[in-house]
PDB file of C-alpha atoms in Angstrom:
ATOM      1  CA  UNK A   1      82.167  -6.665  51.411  1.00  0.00           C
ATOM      2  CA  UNK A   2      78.672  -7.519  52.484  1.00  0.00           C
ATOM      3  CA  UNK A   3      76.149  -5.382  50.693  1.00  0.00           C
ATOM      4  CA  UNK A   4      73.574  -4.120  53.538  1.00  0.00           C
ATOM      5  CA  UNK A   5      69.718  -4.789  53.137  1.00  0.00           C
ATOM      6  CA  UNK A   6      67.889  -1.991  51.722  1.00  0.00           C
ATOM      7  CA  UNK A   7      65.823  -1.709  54.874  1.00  0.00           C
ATOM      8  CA  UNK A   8      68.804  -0.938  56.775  1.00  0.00           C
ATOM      9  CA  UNK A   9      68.239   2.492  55.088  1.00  0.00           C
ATOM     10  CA  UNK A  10      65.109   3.113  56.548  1.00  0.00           C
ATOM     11  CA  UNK A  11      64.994   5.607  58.928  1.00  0.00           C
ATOM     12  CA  UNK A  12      68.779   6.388  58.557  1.00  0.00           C
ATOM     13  CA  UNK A  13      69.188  10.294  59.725  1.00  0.00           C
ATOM     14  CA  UNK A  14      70.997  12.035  57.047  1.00  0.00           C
ATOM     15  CA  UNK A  15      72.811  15.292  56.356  1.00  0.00           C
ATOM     16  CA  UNK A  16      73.230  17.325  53.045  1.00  0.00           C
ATOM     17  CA  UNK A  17      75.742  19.962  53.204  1.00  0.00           C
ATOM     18  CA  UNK A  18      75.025  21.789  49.858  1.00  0.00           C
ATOM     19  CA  UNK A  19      74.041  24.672  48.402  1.00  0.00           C
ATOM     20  CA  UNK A  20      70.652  25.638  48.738  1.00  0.00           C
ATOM     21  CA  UNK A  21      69.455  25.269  44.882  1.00  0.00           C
ATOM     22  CA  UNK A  22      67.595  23.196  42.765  1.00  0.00           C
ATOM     23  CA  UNK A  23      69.678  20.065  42.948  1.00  0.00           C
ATOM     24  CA  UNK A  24      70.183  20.248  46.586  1.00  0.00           C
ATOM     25  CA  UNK A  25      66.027  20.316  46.893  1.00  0.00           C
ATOM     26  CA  UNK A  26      66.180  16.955  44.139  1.00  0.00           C
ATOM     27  CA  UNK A  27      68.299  15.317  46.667  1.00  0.00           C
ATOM     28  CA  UNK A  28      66.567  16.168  49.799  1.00  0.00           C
ATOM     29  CA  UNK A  29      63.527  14.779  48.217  1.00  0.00           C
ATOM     30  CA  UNK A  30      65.126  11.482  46.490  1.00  0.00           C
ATOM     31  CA  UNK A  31      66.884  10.644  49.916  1.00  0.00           C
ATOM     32  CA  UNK A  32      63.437  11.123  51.914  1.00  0.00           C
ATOM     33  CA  UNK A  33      61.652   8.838  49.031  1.00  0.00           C
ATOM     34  CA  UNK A  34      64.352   6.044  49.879  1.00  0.00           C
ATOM     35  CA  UNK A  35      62.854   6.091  53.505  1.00  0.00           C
ATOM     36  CA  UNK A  36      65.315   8.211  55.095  1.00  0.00           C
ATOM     37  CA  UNK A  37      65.397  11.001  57.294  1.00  0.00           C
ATOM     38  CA  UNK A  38      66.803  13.996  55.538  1.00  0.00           C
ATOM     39  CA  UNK A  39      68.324  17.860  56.755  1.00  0.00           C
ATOM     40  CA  UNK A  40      69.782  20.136  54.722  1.00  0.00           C
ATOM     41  CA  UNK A  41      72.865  22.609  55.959  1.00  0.00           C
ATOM     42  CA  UNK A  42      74.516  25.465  54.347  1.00  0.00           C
ATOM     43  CA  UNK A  43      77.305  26.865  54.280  1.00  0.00           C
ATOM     44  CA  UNK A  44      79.558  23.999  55.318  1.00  0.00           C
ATOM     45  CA  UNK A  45      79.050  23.489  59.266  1.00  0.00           C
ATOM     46  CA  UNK A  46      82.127  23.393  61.778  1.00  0.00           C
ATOM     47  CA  UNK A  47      81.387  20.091  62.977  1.00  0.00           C
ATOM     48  CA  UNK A  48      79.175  17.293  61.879  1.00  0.00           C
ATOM     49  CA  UNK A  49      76.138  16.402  64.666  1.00  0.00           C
ATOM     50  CA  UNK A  50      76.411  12.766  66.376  1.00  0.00           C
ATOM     51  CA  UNK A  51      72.804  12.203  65.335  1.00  0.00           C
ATOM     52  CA  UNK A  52      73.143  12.008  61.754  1.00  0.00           C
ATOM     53  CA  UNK A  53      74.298   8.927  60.471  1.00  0.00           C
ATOM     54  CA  UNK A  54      74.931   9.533  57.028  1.00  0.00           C
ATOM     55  CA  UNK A  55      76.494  13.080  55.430  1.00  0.00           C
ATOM     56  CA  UNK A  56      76.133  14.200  51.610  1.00  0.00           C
ATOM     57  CA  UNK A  57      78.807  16.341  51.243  1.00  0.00           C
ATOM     58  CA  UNK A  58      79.426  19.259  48.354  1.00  0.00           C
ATOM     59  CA  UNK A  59      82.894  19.279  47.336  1.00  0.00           C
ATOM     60  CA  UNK A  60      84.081  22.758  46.128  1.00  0.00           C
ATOM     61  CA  UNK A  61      87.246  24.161  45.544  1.00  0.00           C
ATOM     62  CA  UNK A  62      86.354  27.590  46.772  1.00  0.00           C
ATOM     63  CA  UNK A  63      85.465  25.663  50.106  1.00  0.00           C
ATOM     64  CA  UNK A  64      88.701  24.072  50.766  1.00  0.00           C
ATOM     65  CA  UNK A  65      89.179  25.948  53.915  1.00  0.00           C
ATOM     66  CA  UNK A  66      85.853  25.023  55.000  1.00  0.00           C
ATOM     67  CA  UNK A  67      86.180  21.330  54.463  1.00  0.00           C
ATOM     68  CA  UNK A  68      89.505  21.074  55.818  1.00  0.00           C
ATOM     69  CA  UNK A  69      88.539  22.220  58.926  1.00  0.00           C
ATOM     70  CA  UNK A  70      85.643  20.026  59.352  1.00  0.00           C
ATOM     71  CA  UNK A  71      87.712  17.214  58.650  1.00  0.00           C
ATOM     72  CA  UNK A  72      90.006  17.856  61.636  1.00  0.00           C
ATOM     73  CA  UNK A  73      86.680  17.623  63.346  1.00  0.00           C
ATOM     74  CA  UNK A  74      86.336  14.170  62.475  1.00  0.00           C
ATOM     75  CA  UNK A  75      87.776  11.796  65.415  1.00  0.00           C
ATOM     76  CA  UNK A  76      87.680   7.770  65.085  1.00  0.00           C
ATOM     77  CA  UNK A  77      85.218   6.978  61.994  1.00  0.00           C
ATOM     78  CA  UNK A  78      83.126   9.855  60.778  1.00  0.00           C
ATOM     79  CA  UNK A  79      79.618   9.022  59.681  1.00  0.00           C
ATOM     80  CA  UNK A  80      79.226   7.551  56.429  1.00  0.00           C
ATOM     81  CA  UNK A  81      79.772  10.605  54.059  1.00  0.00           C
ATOM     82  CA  UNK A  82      79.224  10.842  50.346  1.00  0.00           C
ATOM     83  CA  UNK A  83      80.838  13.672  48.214  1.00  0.00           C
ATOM     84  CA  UNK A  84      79.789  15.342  45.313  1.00  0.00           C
ATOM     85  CA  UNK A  85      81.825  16.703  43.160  1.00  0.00           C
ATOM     86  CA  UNK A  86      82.492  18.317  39.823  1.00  0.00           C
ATOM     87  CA  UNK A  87      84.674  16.945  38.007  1.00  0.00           C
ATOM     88  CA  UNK A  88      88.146  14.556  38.692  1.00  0.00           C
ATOM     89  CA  UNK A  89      91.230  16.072  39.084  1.00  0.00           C
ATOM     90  CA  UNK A  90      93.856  15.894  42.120  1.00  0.00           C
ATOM     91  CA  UNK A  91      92.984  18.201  43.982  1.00  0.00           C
ATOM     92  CA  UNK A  92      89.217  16.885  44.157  1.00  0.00           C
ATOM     93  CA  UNK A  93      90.637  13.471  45.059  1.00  0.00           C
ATOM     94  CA  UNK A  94      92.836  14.640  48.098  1.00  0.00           C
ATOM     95  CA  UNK A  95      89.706  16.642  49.461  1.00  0.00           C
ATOM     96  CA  UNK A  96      87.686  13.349  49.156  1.00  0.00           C
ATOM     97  CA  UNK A  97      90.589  11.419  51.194  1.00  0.00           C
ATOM     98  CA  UNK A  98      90.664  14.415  53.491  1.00  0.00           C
ATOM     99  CA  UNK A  99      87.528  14.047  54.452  1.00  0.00           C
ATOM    100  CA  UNK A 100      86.946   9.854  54.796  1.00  0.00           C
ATOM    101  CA  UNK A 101      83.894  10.068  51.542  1.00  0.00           C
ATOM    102  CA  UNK A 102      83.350   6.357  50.721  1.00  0.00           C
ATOM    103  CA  UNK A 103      81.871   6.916  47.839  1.00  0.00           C
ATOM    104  CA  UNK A 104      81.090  10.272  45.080  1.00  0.00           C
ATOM    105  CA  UNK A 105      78.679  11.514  42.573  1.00  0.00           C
ATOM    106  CA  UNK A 106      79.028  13.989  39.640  1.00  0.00           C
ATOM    107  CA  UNK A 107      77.519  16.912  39.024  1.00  0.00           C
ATOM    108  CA  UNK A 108      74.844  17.506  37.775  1.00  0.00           C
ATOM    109  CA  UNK A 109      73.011  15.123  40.407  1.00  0.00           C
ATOM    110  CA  UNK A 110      70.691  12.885  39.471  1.00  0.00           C
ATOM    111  CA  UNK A 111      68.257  10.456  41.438  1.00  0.00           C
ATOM    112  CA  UNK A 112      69.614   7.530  39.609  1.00  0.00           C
ATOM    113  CA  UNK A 113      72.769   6.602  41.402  1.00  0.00           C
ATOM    114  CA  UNK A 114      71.936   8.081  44.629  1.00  0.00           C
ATOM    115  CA  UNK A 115      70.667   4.835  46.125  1.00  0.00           C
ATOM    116  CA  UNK A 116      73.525   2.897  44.624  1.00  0.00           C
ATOM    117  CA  UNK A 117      76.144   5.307  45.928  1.00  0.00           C
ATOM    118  CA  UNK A 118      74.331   5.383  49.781  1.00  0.00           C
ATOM    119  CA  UNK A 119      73.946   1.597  49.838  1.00  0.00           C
ATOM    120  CA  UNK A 120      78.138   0.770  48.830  1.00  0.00           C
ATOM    121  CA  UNK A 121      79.272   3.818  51.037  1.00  0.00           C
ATOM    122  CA  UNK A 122      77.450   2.298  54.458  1.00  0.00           C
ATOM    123  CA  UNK A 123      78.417  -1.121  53.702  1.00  0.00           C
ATOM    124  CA  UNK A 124      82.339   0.213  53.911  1.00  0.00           C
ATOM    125  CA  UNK A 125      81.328   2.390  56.691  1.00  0.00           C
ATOM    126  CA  UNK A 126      79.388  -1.080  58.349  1.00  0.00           C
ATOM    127  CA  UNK A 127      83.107  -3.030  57.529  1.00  0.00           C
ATOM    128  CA  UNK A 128      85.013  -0.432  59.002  1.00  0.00           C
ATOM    129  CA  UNK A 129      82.485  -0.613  62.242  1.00  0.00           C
ATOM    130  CA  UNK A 130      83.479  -4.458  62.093  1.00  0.00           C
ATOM    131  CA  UNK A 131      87.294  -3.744  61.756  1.00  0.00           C
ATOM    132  CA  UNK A 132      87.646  -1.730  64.504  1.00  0.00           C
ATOM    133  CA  UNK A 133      85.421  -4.187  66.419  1.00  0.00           C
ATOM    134  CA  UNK A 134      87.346  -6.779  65.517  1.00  0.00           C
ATOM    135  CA  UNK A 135      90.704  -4.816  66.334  1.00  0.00           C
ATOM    136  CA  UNK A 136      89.351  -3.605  70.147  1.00  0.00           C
ATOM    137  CA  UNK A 137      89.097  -6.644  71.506  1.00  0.00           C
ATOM    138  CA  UNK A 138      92.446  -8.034  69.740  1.00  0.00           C
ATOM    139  CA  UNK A 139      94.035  -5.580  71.800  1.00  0.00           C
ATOM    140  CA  UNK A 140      91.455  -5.989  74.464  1.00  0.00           C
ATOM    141  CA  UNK A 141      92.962  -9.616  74.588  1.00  0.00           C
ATOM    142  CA  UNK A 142      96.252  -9.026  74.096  1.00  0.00           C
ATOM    143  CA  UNK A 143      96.300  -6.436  76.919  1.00  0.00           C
ATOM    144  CA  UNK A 144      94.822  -9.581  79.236  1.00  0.00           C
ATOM    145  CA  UNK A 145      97.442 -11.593  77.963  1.00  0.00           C
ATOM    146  CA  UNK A 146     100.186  -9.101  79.760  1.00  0.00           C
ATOM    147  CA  UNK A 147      98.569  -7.904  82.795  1.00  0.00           C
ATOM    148  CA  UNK A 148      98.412 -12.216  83.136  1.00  0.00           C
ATOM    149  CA  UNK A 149     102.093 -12.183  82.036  1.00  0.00           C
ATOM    150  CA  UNK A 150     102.675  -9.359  84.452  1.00  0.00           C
ATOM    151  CA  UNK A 151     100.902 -11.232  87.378  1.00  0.00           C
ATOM    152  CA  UNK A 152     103.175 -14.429  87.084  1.00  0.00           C
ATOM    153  CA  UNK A 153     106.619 -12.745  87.429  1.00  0.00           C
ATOM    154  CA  UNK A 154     105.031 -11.226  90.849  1.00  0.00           C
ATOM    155  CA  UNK A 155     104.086 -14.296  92.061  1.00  0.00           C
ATOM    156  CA  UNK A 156     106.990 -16.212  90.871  1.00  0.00           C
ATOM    157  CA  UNK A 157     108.994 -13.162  92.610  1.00  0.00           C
ATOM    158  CA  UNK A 158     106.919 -13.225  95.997  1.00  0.00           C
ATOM    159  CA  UNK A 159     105.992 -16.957  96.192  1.00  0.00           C
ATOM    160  CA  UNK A 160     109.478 -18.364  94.926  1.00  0.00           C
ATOM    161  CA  UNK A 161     107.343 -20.931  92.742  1.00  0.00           C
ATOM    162  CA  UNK A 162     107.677 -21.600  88.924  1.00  0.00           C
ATOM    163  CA  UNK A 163     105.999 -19.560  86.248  1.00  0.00           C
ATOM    164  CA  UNK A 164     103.255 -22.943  85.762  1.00  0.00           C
ATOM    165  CA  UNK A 165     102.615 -22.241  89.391  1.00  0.00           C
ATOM    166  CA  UNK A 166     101.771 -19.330  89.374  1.00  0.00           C
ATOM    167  CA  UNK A 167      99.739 -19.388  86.270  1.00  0.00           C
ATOM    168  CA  UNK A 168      97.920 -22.331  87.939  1.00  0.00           C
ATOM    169  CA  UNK A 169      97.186 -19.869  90.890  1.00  0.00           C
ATOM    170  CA  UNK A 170      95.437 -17.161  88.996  1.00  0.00           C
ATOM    171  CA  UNK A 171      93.501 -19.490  87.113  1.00  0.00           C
ATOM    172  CA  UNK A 172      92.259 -21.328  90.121  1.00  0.00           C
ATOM    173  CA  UNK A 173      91.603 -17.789  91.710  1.00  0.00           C
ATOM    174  CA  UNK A 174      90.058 -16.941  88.407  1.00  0.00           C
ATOM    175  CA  UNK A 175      87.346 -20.001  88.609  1.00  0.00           C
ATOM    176  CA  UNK A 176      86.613 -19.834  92.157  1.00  0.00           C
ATOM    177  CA  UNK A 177      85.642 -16.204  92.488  1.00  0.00           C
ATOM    178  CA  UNK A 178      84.103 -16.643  88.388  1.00  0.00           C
ATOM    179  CA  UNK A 179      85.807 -13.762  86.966  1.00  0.00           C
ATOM    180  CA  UNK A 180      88.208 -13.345  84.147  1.00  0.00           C
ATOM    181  CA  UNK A 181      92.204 -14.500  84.675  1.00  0.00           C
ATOM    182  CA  UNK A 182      93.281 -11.079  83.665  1.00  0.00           C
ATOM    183  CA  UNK A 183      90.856  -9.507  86.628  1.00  0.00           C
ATOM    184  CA  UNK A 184      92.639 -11.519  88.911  1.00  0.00           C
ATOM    185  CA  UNK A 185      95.878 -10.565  87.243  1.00  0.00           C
ATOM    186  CA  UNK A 186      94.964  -6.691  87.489  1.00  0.00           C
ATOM    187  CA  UNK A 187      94.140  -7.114  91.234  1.00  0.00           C
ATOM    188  CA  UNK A 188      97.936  -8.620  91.754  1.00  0.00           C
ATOM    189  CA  UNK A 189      99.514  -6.060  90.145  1.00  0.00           C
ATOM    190  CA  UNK A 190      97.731  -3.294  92.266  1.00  0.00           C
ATOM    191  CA  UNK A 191      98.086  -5.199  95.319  1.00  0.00           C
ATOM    192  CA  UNK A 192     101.837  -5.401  94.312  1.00  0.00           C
ATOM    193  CA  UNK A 193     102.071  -1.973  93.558  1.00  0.00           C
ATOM    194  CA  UNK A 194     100.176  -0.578  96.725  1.00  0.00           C
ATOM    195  CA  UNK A 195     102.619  -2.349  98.710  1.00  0.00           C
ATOM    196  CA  UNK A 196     105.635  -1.115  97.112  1.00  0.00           C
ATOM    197  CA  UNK A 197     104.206   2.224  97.635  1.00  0.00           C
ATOM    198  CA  UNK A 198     103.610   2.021 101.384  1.00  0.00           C
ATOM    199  CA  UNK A 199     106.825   0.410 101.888  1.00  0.00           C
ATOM    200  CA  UNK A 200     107.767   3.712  99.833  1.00  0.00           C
ATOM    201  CA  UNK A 201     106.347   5.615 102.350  1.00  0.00           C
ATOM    202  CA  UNK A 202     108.285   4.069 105.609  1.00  0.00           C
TER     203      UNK A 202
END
C-alpha cells in the first residue's frame, strides 16, 4: 500500500462522532492543526453526510444499537472512518468490522497517533477507491466482450456467414462510424430484439 502525501490531508472535511468532553475538544483541535476541516456530532447520527470525507468514530458498547444502524446506512465504501475505542475484546472488534473502521485508537486519546492513524486509514480507503476502479471496468470489459459475443451469433444467424465474419463486420462498422465494437454490438442486439418484437406483434 502506497502511503498518501501529507498534503493530501489538507483540506480533507472530517467528522467526529463523540462525546462532547474534553478529549473530543483535543481532537477537534489536533485534526484542525493537521490542516483539516473538522465537525463535531453527538449522539451518534443516523446517517453519515456525503460531504465529509473522513469520520472519527466513538465506539461504545452502550451504543451498539446506534452504530449498528448507521452501519446499514453505509452503501458501497463508506468514508474513511477511524474508531476509538476502549479497550480490545470481541465484541469491540465485530463493531469495528461492522462498521468498515480502517484503523483505531485507545482511549484515553492523545494527539500523538492521530496523524499516523488518519494517514494509514485513507491510504486503505485510497486502495479500496483503486480496487473497485480497477474491478468496474473489468466487468465494464467483460460485459463488452458478451454483448460482442452476443452480436456474432445474430449475425451468423441472420447473415448465414461464419463467426470471423461476423466479427469482421462489427469491427469494420466499429472503425467507420469511430465508436466502440461493443456499441455496435449493443445496437445489433436491439435492432434484433425490436424486430422480434414487432414480428411479435403481427
Amino acid at each position: 500500500m502506497a502511503m498518501p502525501a501529507l498534503k493530501t490531508l489538507r483540506g480533507l472535511s472530517v467528522l467526529i462522532v463523540h462525546q462532547p468532553d474534553e478529549a473530543g475538544q483535543m481532537l477537534m483541535e489536533h485534526i484542525k492543526r493537521i490542516g483539516c476541516r473538522a465537525e463535531a456530532q453527538w449522539p451518534i447520527p443516523k446517517s453519515i453526510p456525503d460531504a465529509f470525507d473522513a469520520l472519527f468514530l466513538s465506539i461504545d458498547h452502550e451504543h451498539r444499537s446506534d452504530l449498528s444502524r448507521l452501519a446499514k446506512t453505509m452503501d458501497g465504501i463508506p468514508p474513511t472512518i477511524v474508531a476509538i475505542v476502549d479497550y480490545e475484546d470481541p465484541s469491540t472488534l465485530e463493531m469495528l468490522f461492522e462498521v468498515g473502521a480502517l484503523a483505531a485508537m485507545e482511549r484515553p486519546i492523545r494527539p500523538f497517533g492521530v496523524l499516523t492513524n488518519l494517514l494509514l486509514a485513507r491510504g486503505l480507503w485510497i486502495e479500496r477507491i483503486e480496487d473497485r476502479k480497477r474491478l468496474n471496468k473489468i466487468q465494464r470489459k467483460l460485459s463488452g466482450m458478451q454483448r460482442i459475443q452476443k452480436a456474432k451469433s445474430i449475425l451468423m444467424t441472420i447473415q448465414s456467414i461464419s463467426e470471423d465474419d461476423a466479427y469482421q463486420s462489427i469491427r469494420q462498422q466499429a472503425m467507420s462510424k469511430r465508436v466502440p465494437m461493443d456499441e455496435i454490438a449493443t445496437s445489433i442486439i436491439n435492432a434484433n430484439e425490436l424486430l422480434h418484437s414487432s414480428q411479435k406483434g403481427v
